[in-house]
Amino acid sequence: MVAVVRILIRRIVLLVPLMLGIIMFVFIVMRFSDSDPASAYFQGANPTEQQLHDFRERNGLLDPFIVRYFDFVGDLLRGDMGVSALTRAPVVDQVTTALPLTMQLTFLGLGIAVVLALLGGVTAAIYRDRFPDQLIRVVSLTGVAAPGFWLALLMIQYLAVDAGWFPTSGYVNPADSLTGWLKTMTLPALALSLPVAAQLTRIVRTAVVEELDRDYVRTAIGSGLPPVVVVGRNVLRNALMNPLTVLGLRVGYLLGGAVVIETIFNLPGMGKLMIDAVKNGDPAVVQGGVLTIAFGFVIVNLFIDILYLLVNPRLRSAEA
């Protein structure tokens, strides 16, 4: 346990320069964009050049680049992401309102992807080169090739419009109705998770097949242990190293894909917030949304690293 804590502290310390690099990258990209906070602030009001100049001077937009960057970092450390030029509301308030829905969608999709990948991958490995394996491989290959937005449109057409099983759009808070929440989130979560589940299924199958061919598995089964016990207790634990690594990388796809899926299903999450901000030329909201998603990706990958350490004692020994 001490070794895990020591490694965790080391990983957290290494995240500091990574976070600063992300902040600098986003800050530089936004400075080179065409979005102008002054124009957004006076949108539709036909401001004079003097009014635009006064706004920029008042908000530090005319300061040197390096000064603006350190001011921006200092504001972030205080939990200040700026103010929306359109709504005049703090960006952090808008982000904290939209983020919970995006996190619900992301983690629901992640859970579905993991369950489907484990069921499909292990089943395919156990029935290697037989009909179940061949069927799962074809389905997973199709899933890898199918983009999430295309799946979303198909589900809306056949499961929502034609069958009427789910609503086509909208969101119900789970505190108001858990059933309503499940109905509104099922199709978006499936559209988001199926491509990830298909890819993970292929990786889980390969890892389990390699593990099943090892001598200790044949010895354990030959000594009388039930195959289910051997697979569940030993094979899966050793075979999940590579899938865990890939899962950490695919979290970025889930977070980014949630932005698109939310737009298709009209869900009031980070996706709608950022799309509206881009259309309306509100750079502070775009900047805050991108940073939030990037930080979320980094934090989730840190969590995956912790899981990796917990299931792999040899890695703990090597890094301690």
Coordinates of C-alpha atoms in Angstrom, one line a residue, residues 106-320:
T106 CA -19.3 9.5 -20.5
F107 CA -19.3 7.1 -17.5
L108 CA -22.5 5.4 -18.5
G109 CA -21.0 4.8 -22.0
L110 CA -17.8 3.6 -20.4
G111 CA -19.6 1.1 -18.2
I112 CA -21.6 -0.3 -21.2
A113 CA -18.4 -0.5 -23.2
V114 CA -16.5 -2.4 -20.5
V115 CA -19.4 -4.9 -19.8
L116 CA -19.9 -5.6 -23.5
A117 CA -16.1 -5.9 -24.1
L118 CA -15.6 -8.4 -21.3
L119 CA -18.6 -10.5 -22.2
G120 CA -17.8 -10.5 -25.9
G121 CA -14.0 -10.8 -25.6
V122 CA -14.0 -13.6 -23.1
T123 CA -16.7 -15.6 -24.9
A124 CA -14.8 -15.3 -28.2
A125 CA -11.6 -16.4 -26.6
I126 CA -13.2 -19.5 -24.9
Y127 CA -14.9 -20.5 -28.2
R128 CA -11.9 -19.7 -30.3
D129 CA -12.3 -20.3 -34.0
R130 CA -15.8 -21.6 -33.5
F131 CA -19.1 -20.0 -34.5
P132 CA -19.5 -17.7 -31.4
D133 CA -15.9 -16.4 -31.9
Q134 CA -16.4 -15.8 -35.6
L135 CA -19.8 -14.0 -35.0
I136 CA -18.3 -11.8 -32.3
R137 CA -15.3 -10.9 -34.5
V138 CA -17.5 -9.9 -37.4
V139 CA -19.8 -7.8 -35.1
S140 CA -16.8 -6.1 -33.4
L141 CA -15.2 -5.4 -36.7
T142 CA -18.4 -3.7 -37.9
G143 CA -18.6 -1.8 -34.7
V144 CA -15.1 -0.4 -35.0
A145 CA -15.9 0.8 -38.5
A146 CA -19.2 2.5 -37.5
P147 CA -18.9 6.1 -36.3
G148 CA -20.8 7.1 -33.2
F149 CA -22.8 9.9 -34.9
W150 CA -24.0 7.4 -37.6
L151 CA -25.1 4.9 -35.0
A152 CA -26.9 7.7 -33.1
L153 CA -28.9 8.7 -36.2
L154 CA -29.9 5.1 -36.9
M155 CA -31.0 4.6 -33.3
I156 CA -33.1 7.7 -33.4
Q157 CA -34.8 6.6 -36.6
Y158 CA -35.5 3.0 -35.8
L159 CA -35.7 2.9 -32.0
A160 CA -37.1 6.3 -31.2
V161 CA -39.1 7.4 -34.3
D162 CA -40.3 4.1 -35.7
A163 CA -40.5 1.9 -32.6
G164 CA -41.2 4.7 -30.1
W165 CA -39.3 3.0 -27.3
F166 CA -37.1 6.0 -26.5
P167 CA -37.4 9.8 -26.8
T168 CA -35.7 11.4 -29.8
S169 CA -34.1 14.1 -27.7
G170 CA -34.2 15.9 -24.3
Y171 CA -33.0 15.1 -20.8
V172 CA -34.6 14.2 -17.5
N173 CA -32.7 14.7 -14.3
P174 CA -32.3 11.4 -12.4
A175 CA -33.4 13.2 -9.2
D176 CA -36.8 13.8 -10.8
S177 CA -37.3 10.4 -12.5
L178 CA -34.8 7.6 -12.7
T179 CA -36.8 5.9 -15.3
G180 CA -37.0 9.0 -17.4
W181 CA -33.3 9.5 -17.0
L182 CA -32.6 6.0 -18.3
K183 CA -34.9 6.5 -21.3
T184 CA -33.2 9.8 -22.3
M185 CA -29.7 8.5 -21.7
T186 CA -29.8 5.0 -23.1
L187 CA -29.6 5.8 -26.8
P188 CA -26.8 8.5 -26.4
A189 CA -24.8 6.1 -24.2
L190 CA -25.2 3.2 -26.6
A191 CA -24.2 5.4 -29.6
L192 CA -21.1 6.6 -27.7
S193 CA -20.1 3.3 -26.3
L194 CA -20.5 0.7 -29.1
P195 CA -17.4 1.7 -31.1
V196 CA -15.3 1.6 -28.0
A197 CA -16.8 -1.7 -26.9
A198 CA -16.1 -3.2 -30.4
Q199 CA -12.4 -2.2 -30.2
L200 CA -12.0 -3.4 -26.6
T201 CA -13.7 -6.7 -27.4
R202 CA -11.0 -7.5 -30.0
I203 CA -8.2 -6.5 -27.5
V204 CA -9.8 -8.5 -24.7
R205 CA -10.2 -11.6 -26.9
T206 CA -6.5 -11.4 -28.0
A207 CA -5.3 -11.0 -24.4
V208 CA -7.4 -13.8 -23.1
V209 CA -6.4 -16.2 -25.9
E210 CA -2.7 -15.5 -25.2
E211 CA -3.3 -16.1 -21.5
L212 CA -5.3 -19.4 -22.1
D213 CA -2.3 -20.8 -24.0
R214 CA 0.1 -20.4 -21.0
D215 CA 1.3 -23.5 -19.1
Y216 CA -0.2 -22.5 -15.7
V217 CA -3.7 -22.5 -17.2
R218 CA -3.4 -26.0 -18.6
T219 CA -1.8 -27.1 -15.3
A220 CA -4.7 -25.6 -13.2
I221 CA -7.4 -27.1 -15.4
G222 CA -5.6 -30.5 -15.5
S223 CA -5.4 -30.5 -11.7
G224 CA -9.2 -30.4 -11.5
L225 CA -10.0 -26.8 -11.1
P226 CA -13.2 -25.7 -13.0
P227 CA -12.3 -23.7 -16.1
V228 CA -14.7 -20.9 -14.9
V229 CA -12.7 -20.5 -11.7
V230 CA -9.4 -20.5 -13.6
V231 CA -10.6 -17.9 -16.1
G232 CA -12.3 -15.7 -13.5
R233 CA -9.6 -15.8 -10.9
N234 CA -6.3 -16.0 -12.9
V235 CA -6.7 -15.5 -16.6
L236 CA -8.8 -12.3 -16.5
R237 CA -6.5 -10.6 -13.9
N238 CA -3.4 -11.2 -16.0
A239 CA -5.1 -10.6 -19.3
L240 CA -6.6 -7.2 -18.4
M241 CA -3.3 -5.3 -18.6
N242 CA -3.5 -4.3 -22.2
P243 CA -7.2 -3.6 -22.3
L244 CA -6.8 -1.3 -19.3
T245 CA -4.2 0.7 -21.1
V246 CA -6.3 1.0 -24.2
L247 CA -9.4 1.9 -22.0
G248 CA -7.5 4.9 -20.6
L249 CA -6.8 6.2 -24.1
R250 CA -10.4 5.6 -25.2
V251 CA -11.7 7.8 -22.4
G252 CA -10.6 10.8 -24.5
Y253 CA -12.7 9.5 -27.4
L254 CA -15.7 9.1 -25.0
L255 CA -15.3 12.7 -23.7
G256 CA -14.8 14.1 -27.2
G257 CA -17.6 11.9 -28.7
A258 CA -20.0 13.0 -25.9
V259 CA -19.8 16.6 -27.3
V260 CA -21.1 15.3 -30.7
I261 CA -23.6 12.9 -29.3
E262 CA -25.0 15.6 -26.9
T263 CA -25.6 17.8 -29.9
I264 CA -27.4 15.1 -31.9
F265 CA -29.7 14.3 -28.9
N266 CA -30.1 17.9 -27.8
L267 CA -28.7 17.2 -24.3
P268 CA -27.7 20.3 -22.3
G269 CA -24.2 19.2 -21.5
M270 CA -20.7 20.4 -22.4
G271 CA -21.3 19.7 -26.1
K272 CA -24.2 22.1 -26.4
L273 CA -22.5 24.7 -24.3
M274 CA -19.4 24.7 -26.5
I275 CA -21.2 24.4 -29.8
D276 CA -23.4 27.4 -28.9
A277 CA -20.3 29.3 -27.7
V278 CA -18.5 28.7 -31.0
K279 CA -21.5 29.8 -33.1
N280 CA -22.0 32.9 -31.0
G281 CA -18.3 33.8 -30.9
D282 CA -17.9 33.5 -27.1
P283 CA -14.2 32.5 -26.7
A284 CA -14.2 32.5 -22.8
V285 CA -16.8 29.7 -22.8
V286 CA -15.0 27.7 -25.5
Q287 CA -11.7 28.1 -23.7
G288 CA -13.2 27.0 -20.4
G289 CA -15.0 24.0 -22.0
V290 CA -11.9 22.7 -23.8
L291 CA -9.8 23.0 -20.6
T292 CA -12.4 21.2 -18.5
I293 CA -12.6 18.3 -21.0
A294 CA -8.8 18.1 -21.2
F295 CA -8.4 18.1 -17.4
G296 CA -11.1 15.5 -17.2
F297 CA -9.2 13.3 -19.6
V298 CA -6.0 13.6 -17.6
I299 CA -7.7 12.9 -14.3
V300 CA -9.5 9.8 -15.6
N301 CA -6.2 8.5 -17.0
L302 CA -4.7 8.9 -13.6
F303 CA -7.5 6.8 -12.2
I304 CA -6.8 4.1 -14.9
D305 CA -3.1 4.2 -13.9
I306 CA -4.1 3.5 -10.3
L307 CA -6.2 0.5 -11.4
Y308 CA -3.3 -0.7 -13.5
L309 CA -1.1 -0.6 -10.4
L310 CA -3.7 -2.4 -8.3
V311 CA -4.1 -5.3 -10.7
N312 CA -0.4 -5.6 -11.6
P313 CA 1.8 -6.2 -8.5
R314 CA 5.0 -6.5 -10.7
L315 CA 4.5 -2.9 -11.9
R316 CA 4.3 -1.7 -8.3
S317 CA 7.6 -3.5 -7.5
A318 CA 9.3 -2.0 -10.5
E319 CA 8.3 1.6 -9.9
A320 CA 8.6 1.6 -6.1

